[in-house]
CSV table of C-alpha atoms in Angstrom, one decimal:
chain,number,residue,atom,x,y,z
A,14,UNK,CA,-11.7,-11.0,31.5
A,15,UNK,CA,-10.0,-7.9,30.1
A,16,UNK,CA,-6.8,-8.6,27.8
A,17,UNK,CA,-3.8,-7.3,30.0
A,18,UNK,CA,-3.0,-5.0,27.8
A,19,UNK,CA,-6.2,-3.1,27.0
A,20,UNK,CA,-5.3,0.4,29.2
A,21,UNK,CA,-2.2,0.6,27.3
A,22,UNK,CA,-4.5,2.4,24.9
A,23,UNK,CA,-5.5,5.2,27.3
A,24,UNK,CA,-1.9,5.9,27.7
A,25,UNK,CA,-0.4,5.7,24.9
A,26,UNK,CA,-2.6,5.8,22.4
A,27,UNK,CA,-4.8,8.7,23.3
A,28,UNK,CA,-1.9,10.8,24.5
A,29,UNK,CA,0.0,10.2,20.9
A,30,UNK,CA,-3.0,11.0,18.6
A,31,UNK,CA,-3.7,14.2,20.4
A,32,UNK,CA,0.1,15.1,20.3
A,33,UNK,CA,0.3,14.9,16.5
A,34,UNK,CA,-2.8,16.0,15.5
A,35,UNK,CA,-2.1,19.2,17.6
A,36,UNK,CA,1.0,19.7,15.7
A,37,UNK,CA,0.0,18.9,12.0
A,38,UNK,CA,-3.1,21.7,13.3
A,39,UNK,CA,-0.5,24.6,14.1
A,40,UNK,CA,1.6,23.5,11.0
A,41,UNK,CA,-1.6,23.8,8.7
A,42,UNK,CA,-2.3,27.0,10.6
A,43,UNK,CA,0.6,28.9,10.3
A,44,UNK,CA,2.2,26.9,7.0
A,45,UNK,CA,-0.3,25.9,4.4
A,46,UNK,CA,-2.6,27.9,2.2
A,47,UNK,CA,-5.0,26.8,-0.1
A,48,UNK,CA,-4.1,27.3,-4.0
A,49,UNK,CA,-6.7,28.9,-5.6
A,50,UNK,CA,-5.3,30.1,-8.8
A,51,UNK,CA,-6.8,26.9,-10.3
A,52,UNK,CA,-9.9,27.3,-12.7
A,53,UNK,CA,-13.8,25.8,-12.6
A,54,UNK,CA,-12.6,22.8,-15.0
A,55,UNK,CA,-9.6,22.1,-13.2
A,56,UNK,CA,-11.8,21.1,-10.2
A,57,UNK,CA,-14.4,19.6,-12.0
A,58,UNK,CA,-12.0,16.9,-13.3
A,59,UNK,CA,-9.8,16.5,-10.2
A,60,UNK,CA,-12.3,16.3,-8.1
A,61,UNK,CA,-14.0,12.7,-9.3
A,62,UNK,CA,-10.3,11.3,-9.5
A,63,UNK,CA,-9.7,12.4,-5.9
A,64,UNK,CA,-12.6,10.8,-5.2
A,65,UNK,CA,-11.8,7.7,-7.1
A,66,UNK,CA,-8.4,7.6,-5.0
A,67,UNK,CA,-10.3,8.3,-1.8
A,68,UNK,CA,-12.7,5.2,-2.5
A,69,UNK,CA,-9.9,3.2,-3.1
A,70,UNK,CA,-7.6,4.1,0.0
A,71,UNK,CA,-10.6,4.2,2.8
A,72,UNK,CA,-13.2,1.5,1.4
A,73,UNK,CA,-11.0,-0.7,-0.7
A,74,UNK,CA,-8.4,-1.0,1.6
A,75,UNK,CA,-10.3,-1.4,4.8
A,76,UNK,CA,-12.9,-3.9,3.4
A,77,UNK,CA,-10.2,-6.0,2.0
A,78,UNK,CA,-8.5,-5.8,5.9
A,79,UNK,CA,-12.1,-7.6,7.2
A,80,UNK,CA,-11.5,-11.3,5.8
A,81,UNK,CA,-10.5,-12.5,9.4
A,82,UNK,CA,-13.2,-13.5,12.1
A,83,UNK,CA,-12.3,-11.8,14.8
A,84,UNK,CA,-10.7,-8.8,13.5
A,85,UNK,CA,-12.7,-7.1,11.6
A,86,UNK,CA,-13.1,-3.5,13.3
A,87,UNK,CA,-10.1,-3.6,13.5
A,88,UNK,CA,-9.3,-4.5,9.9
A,89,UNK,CA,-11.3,-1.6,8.8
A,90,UNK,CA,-11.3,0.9,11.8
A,91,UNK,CA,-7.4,0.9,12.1
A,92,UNK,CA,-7.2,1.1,8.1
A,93,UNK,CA,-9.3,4.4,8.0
A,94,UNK,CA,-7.5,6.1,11.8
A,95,UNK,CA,-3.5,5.4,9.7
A,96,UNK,CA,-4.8,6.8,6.7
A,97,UNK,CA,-6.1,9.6,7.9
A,98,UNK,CA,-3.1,10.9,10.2
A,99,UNK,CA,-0.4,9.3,7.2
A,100,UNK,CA,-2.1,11.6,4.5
A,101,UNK,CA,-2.2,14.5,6.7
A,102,UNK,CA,2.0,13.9,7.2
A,103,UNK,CA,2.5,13.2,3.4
A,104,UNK,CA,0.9,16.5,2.7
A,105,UNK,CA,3.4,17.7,5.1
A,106,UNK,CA,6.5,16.3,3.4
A,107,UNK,CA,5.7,16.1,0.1
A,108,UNK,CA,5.2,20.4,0.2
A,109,UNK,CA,8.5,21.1,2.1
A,110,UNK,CA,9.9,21.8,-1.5
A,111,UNK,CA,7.1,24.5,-1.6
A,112,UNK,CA,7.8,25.7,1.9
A,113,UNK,CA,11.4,26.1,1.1
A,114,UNK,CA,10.8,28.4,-2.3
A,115,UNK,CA,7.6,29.9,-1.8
A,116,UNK,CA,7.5,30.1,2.1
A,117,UNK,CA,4.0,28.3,2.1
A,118,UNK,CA,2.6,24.5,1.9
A,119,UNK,CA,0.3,24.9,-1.3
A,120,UNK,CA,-2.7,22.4,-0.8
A,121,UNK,CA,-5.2,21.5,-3.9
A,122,UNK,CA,-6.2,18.4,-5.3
A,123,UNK,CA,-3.6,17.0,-6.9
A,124,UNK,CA,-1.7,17.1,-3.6
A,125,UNK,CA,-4.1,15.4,-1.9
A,126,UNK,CA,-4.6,12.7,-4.7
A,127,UNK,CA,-0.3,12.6,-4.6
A,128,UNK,CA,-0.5,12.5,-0.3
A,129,UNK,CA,-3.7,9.4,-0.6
A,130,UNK,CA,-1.1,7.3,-3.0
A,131,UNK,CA,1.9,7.9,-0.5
A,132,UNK,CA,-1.1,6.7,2.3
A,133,UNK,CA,-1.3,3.6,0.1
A,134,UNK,CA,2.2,2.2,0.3
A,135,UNK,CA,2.2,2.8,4.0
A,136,UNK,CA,-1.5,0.5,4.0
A,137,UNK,CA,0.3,-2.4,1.8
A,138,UNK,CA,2.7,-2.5,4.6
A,139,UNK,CA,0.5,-2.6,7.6
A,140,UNK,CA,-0.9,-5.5,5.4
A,141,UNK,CA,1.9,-7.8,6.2
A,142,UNK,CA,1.8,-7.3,10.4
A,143,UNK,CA,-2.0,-7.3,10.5
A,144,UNK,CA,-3.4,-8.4,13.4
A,145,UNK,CA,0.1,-8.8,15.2
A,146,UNK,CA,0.2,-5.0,16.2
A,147,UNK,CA,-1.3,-2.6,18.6
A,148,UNK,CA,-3.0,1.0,17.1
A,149,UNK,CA,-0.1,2.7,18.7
A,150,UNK,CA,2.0,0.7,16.1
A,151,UNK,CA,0.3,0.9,13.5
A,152,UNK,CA,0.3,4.9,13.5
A,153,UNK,CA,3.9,4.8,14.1
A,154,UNK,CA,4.6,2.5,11.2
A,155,UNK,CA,2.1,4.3,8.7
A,156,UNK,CA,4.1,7.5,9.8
A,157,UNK,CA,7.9,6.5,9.3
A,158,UNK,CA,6.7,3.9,6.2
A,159,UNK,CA,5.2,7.8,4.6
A,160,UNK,CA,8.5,9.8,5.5
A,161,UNK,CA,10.4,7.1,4.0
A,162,UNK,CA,8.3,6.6,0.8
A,163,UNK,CA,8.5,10.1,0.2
A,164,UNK,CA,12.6,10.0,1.0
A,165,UNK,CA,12.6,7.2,-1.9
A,166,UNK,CA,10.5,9.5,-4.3
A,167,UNK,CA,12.7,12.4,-4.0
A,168,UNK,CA,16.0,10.5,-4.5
A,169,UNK,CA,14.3,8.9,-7.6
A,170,UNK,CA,13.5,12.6,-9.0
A,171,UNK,CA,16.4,14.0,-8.1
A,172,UNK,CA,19.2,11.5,-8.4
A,173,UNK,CA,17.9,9.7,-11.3
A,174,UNK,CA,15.8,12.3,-12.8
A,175,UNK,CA,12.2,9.8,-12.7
A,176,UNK,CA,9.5,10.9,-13.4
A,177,UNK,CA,6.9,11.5,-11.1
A,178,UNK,CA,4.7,9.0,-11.9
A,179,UNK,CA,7.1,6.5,-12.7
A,180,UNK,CA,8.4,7.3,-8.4
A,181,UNK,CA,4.9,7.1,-7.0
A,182,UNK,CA,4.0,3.6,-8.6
A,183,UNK,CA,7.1,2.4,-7.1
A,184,UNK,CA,5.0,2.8,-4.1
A,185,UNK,CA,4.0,-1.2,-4.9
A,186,UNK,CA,7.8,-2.5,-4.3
A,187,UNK,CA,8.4,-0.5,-1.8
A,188,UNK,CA,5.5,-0.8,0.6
A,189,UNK,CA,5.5,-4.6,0.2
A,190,UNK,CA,9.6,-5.1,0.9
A,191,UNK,CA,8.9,-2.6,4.1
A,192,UNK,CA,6.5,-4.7,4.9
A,193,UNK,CA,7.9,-8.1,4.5
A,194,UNK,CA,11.0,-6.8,6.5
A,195,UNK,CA,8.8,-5.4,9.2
A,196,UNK,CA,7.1,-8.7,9.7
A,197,UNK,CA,10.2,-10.5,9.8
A,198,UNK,CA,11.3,-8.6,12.4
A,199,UNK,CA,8.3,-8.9,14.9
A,200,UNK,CA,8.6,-12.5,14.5
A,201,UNK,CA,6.7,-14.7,17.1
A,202,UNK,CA,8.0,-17.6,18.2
A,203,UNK,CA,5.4,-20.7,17.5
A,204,UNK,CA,4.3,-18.4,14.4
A,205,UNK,CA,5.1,-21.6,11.9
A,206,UNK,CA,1.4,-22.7,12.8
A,207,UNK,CA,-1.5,-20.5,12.2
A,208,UNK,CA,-2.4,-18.3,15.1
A,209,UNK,CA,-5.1,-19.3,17.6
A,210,UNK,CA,-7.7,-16.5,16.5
A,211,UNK,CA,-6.1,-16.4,12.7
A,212,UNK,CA,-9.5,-17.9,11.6
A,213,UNK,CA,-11.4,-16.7,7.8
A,214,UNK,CA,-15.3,-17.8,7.7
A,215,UNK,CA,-17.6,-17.0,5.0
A,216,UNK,CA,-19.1,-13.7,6.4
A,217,UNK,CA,-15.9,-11.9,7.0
A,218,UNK,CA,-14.9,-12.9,3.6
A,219,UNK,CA,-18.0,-12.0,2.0
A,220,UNK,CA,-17.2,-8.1,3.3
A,221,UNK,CA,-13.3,-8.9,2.1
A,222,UNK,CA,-14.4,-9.5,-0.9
A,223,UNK,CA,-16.3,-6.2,-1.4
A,224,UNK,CA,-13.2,-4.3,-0.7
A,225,UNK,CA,-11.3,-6.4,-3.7
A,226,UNK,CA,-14.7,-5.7,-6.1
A,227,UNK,CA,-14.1,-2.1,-5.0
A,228,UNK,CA,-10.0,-2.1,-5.7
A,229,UNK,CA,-11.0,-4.1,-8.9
A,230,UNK,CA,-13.3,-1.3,-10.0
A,231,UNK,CA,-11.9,2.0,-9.1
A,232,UNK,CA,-7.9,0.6,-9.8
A,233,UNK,CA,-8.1,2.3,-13.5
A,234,UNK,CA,-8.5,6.0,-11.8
A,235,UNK,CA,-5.7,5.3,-9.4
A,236,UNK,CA,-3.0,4.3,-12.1
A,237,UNK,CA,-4.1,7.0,-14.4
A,238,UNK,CA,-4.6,9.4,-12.4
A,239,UNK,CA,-1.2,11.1,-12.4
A,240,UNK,CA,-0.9,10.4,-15.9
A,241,UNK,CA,0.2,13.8,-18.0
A,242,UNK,CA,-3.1,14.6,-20.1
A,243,UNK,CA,-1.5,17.0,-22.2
A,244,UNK,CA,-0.4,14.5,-24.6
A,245,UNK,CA,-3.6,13.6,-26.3
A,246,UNK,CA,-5.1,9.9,-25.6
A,247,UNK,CA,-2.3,9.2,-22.8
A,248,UNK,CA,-4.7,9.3,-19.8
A,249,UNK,CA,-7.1,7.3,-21.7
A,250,UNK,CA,-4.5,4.7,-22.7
A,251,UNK,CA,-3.8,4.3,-19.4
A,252,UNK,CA,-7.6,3.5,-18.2
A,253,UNK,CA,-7.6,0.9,-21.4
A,254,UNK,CA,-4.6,-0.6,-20.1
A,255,UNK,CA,-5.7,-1.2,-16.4
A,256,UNK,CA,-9.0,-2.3,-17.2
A,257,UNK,CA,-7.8,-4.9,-19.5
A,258,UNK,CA,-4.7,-5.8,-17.4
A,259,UNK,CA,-7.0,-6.4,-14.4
A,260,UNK,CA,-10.0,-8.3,-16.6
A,261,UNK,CA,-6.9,-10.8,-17.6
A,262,UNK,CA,-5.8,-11.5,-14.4
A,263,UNK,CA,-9.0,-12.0,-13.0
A,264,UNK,CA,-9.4,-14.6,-15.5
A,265,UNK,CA,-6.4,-16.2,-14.8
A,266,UNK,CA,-6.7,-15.8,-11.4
A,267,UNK,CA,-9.6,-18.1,-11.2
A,268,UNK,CA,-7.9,-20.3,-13.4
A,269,UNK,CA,-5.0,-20.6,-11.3
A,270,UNK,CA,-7.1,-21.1,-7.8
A,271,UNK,CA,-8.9,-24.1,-9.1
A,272,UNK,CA,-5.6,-25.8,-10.9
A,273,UNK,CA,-4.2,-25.2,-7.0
A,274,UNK,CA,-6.6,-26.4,-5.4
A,275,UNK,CA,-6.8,-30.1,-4.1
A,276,UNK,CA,-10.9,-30.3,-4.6
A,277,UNK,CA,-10.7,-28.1,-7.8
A,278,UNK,CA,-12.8,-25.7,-6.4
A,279,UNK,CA,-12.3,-21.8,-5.9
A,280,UNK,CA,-10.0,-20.4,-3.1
A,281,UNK,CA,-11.6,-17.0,-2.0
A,282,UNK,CA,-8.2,-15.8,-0.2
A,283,UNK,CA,-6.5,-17.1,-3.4
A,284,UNK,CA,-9.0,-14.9,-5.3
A,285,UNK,CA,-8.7,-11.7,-3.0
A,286,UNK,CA,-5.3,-11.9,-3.3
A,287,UNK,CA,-3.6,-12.5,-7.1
A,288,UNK,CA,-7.0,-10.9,-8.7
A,289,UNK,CA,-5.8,-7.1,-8.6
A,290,UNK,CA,-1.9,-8.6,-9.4
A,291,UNK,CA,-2.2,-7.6,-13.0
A,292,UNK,CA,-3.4,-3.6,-12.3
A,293,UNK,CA,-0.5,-3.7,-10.1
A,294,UNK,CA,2.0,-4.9,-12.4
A,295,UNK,CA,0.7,-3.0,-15.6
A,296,UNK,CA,0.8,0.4,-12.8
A,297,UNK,CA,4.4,0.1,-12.4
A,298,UNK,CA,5.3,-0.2,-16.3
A,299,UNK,CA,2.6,2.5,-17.7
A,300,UNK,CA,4.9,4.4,-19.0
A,301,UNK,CA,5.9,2.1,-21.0
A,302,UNK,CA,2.7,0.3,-22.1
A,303,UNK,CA,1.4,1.4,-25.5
A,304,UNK,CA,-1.0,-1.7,-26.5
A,305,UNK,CA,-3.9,-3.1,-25.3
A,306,UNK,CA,-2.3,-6.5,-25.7
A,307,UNK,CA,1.0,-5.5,-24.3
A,308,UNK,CA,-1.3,-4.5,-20.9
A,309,UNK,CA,-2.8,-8.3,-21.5
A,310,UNK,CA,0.0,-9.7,-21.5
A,311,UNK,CA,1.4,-8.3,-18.2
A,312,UNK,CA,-2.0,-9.2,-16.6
A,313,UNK,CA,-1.5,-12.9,-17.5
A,314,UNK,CA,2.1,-13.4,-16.5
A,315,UNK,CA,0.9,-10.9,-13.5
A,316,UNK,CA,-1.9,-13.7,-12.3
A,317,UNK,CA,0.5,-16.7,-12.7
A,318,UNK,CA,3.3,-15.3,-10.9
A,319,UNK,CA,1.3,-14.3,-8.1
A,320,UNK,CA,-1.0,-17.5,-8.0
A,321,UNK,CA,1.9,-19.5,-7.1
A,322,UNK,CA,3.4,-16.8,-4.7
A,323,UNK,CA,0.7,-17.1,-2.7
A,324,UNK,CA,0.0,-21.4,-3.4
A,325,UNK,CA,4.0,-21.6,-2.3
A,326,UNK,CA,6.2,-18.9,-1.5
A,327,UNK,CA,4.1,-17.7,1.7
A,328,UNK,CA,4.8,-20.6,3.4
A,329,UNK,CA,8.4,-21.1,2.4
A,330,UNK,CA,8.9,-17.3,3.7
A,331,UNK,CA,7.6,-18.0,6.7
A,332,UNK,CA,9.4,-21.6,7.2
A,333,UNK,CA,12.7,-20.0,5.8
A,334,UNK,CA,13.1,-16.8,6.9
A,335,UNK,CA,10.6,-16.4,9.6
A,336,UNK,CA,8.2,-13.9,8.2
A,337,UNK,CA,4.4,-14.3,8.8
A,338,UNK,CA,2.6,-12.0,5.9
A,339,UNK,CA,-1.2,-12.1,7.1
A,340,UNK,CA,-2.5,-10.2,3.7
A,341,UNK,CA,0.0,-12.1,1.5
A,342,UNK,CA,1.4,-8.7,0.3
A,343,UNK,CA,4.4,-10.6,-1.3
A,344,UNK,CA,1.9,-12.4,-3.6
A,345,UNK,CA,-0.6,-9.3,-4.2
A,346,UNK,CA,2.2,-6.5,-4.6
A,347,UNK,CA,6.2,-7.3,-4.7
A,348,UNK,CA,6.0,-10.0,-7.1
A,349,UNK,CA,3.6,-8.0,-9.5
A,350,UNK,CA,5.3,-4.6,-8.8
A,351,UNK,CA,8.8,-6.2,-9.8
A,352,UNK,CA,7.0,-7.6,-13.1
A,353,UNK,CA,5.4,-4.9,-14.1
A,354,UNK,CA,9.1,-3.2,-13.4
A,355,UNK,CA,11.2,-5.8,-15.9
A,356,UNK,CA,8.3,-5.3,-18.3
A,357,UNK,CA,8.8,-1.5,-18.1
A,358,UNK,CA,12.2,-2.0,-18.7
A,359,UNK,CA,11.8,-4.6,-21.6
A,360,UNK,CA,8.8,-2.0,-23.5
A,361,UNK,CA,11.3,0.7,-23.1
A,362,UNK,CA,14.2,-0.8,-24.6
A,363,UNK,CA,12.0,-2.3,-27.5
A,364,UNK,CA,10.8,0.7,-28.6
A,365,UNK,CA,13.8,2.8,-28.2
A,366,UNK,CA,15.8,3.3,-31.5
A,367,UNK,CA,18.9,4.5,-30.1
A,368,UNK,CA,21.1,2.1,-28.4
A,369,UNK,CA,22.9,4.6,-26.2
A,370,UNK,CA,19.8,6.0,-25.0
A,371,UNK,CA,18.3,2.5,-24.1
A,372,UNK,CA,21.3,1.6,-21.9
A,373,UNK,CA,21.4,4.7,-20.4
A,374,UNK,CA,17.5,4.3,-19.4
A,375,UNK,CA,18.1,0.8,-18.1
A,376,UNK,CA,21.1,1.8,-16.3
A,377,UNK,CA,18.7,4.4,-14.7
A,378,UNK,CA,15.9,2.1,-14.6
A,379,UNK,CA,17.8,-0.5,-12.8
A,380,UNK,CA,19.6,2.1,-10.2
A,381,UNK,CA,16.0,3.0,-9.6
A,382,UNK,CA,15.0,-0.2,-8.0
A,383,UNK,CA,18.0,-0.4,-6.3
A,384,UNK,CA,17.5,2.4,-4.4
A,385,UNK,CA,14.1,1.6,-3.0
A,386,UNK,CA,14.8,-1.8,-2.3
A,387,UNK,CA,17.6,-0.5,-0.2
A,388,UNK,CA,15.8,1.6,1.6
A,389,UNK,CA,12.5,-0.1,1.8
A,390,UNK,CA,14.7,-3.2,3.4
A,391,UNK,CA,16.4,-1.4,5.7
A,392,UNK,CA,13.6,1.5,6.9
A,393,UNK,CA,11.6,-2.0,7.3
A,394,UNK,CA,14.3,-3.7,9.8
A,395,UNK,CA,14.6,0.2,11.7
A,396,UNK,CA,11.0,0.5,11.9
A,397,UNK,CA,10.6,-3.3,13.1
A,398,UNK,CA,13.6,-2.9,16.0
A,399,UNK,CA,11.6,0.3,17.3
A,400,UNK,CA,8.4,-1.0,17.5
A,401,UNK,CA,9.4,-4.3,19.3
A,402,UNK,CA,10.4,-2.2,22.4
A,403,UNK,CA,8.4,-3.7,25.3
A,404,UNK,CA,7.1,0.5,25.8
A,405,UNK,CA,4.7,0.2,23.0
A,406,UNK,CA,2.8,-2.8,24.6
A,407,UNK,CA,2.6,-5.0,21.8
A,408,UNK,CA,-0.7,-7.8,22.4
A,409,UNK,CA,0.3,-10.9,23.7
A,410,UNK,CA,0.5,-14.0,21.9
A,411,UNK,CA,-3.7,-14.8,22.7
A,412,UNK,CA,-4.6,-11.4,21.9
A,413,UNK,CA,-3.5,-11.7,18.6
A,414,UNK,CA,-6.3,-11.1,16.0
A,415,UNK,CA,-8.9,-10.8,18.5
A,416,UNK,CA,-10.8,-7.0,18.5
A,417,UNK,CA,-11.5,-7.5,22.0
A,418,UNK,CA,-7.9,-6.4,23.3
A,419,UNK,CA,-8.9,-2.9,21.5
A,420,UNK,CA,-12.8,-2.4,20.8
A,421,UNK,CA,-15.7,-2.1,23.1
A,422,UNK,CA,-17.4,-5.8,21.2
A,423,UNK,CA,-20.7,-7.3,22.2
A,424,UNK,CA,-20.0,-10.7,23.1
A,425,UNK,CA,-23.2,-11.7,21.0
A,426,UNK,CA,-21.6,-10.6,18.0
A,427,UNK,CA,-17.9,-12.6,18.6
């Protein structure tokens, strides 16, 4: 039997992709150019970090979106359909500067690479209502969780003066607290026991899994990718520094799941989710991070502080203030993303020999996160309110987490 909701798709869905992709088509035609003052060797070593980037957003992401049973097309399929439409909208916003000065959207590389990383917060959001949401919502989360990334980026380089990379790799804390506050406020009565179809078997986690390995390997390019290479040895610190961050808490990781664990054995989710905590963490502070054991050392507290995020705080969230996280995105992104914050603000202040300019950076600093967990908290409770209007058809209860209320599925392979 049909879920009750499947035509909703027909018309709404259908109708909304082709409305927006219509209009990002006649604002490309009429709006955007592509710059091509750029030399031979400025493409040749864009390019491979574009593609690093695009690894990570369409395979990383969408693998790692497969680790339930009965939702992995959608997992995956749903990943790449919002990334696609939310990159084409970031491009948008983030060249209405341009538009305004030079009366053109200027489109090369480093936009796109800048547009795929915006994409990325949006995709740690969708993380936390996973399963719970209809394509229809999804798009119109990705697109409002974009616009107001972007909104936080600009008051961060304008307000504060921040630079730009220290804006974008706020993109951890502020796609996981839009997330969190999103999920909290599609809350499902009887959501304090697992869902029906909320099921993990080894399969689905073996293709999970592939997307962490592919996180894991590629994560270097994506926190160094906007690094300024003009100062010799800076974008090269920065790969050093991920890849050792990341090798740490992977250790630790594993550590950590077989302490937790009442068998002593490996947790897989437990795995998936604290393993990439330490590239997040050491993202958010790279300005700051000179060492290699400095970038160690964030790894390790990174693992820990996630491990028992996800062993403890997960459920307490959901008992305490009603808010189901299906990816565990508090675990794999706030609670690294606000270390590797403090530990941008400790490395700063260490370093700096001048007291009045170290108080005047953490004064900044701290205004910094302010701001985006302002705005990330309450875009996330907007965002939630206007997709929990009965128009939008949201699955019922038993559809939940099942790919059958949205994809055409063999019953031989359910």
């Amino acid at each position: 039997m049909p879920p009750q909701y499947a035509p909703s798709l027909r018309s709404r869905l259908a109708p909304l992709l082709l409305f927006l992709q219509t209009g990002f088509i006649i604002i490309f035609a009429f709006y955007t150019e592509i710059e091509r003052n750029g030399n031979a060797d400025d493409f040749s070593k864009r390019y491979p970090e574009f593609q690093d980037v695009n690894v990570i957003v369409i395979l990383g992401f969408g693998f790692l979106g497969t680790f339930l049973v009965r939702h992995g097309f959608s997992g995956s399929g749903f990943n790449l359909l919002v990334a696609a439409m939310a990159t084409q909208w970031a491009l948008i916003l983030n060249g209405v500067e341009s538009l305004y000065y030079r009366g053109r959207l200027r489109i090369d590389l480093k936009s796109l690479i800048v547009a795929e990383m915006c994409t990325a917060s949006a995709l740690i959001s969708i993380g936390a209502v996973l399963g719970k949401t209809n394509p229809v919502h999804l798009i119109l989360i990705g697109l409002l969780e974009v616009s107001g990334f972007i909104l936080n980026k600009w008051l961060l380089q304008f307000l504060l003066n921040t630079r730009p990379l220290i804006s974008i790799m706020m993109l951890h804390i502020f796609g996981s607290l839009f997330g969190l506050m999103l999920t909290g406020t599609l809350y499902r009565k009887g959501s304090e026991q697992r869902f029906e179809k909320e099921k993990f078997d080894t399969k689905m986690g073996l293709f999970s899994m592939l997307g962490t390995v592919v996180l894991w390997m590629f994560w270097p390019s994506f926190n160094s990718v906007l690094v300024d290479d003009r100062t010799p040895g800076r974008k090269l610190e920065a790969v050093c520094s991920t890849y050792l961050a990341l090798a740490v808490s992977a250790v630790t990781a594993a550590a950590m799941s077989v302490l937790s664990n009442p068998k002593g054995k490996l947790h897989l989710i437990h795995l998936q989710s604290c393993i990439l905590a330490g590239g997040v963490a050491v993202g958010v502070s790279m300005s700051a991070v000179r060492h290699p054991w400095e970038a160690m050392i964030i790894g390790f507290a990174a693992a820990i502080i996630s491990s028992i995020g996800f062993q403890y705080l997960k459920i307490h969230m959901l008992l305490a203030f009603q808010c189901h996280d299906t990816c565990a995105i508090l675990s794999s992104h706030a609670l690294p993303g606000l270390l590797g914050w403090i530990a941008h603000l400790v490395l700063q202040i260490k370093d700096s020999d001048d007291h009045t300019v170290a108080i005047r950076f953490a004064v900044f600093h701290i205004c910094s996160l302010l701001i985006t967990i302002a705005l990330s908290v309450t875009l996330g409770i907007l965002t939630g309110l206007l997709i929990r209007l009965k128009f939008w058809r949201p699955p019922q209860y038993k559809n939940c987490f099942d790919d059958q209320a949205f994809w055409e599925v063999c019953s031989h392979l359910l």
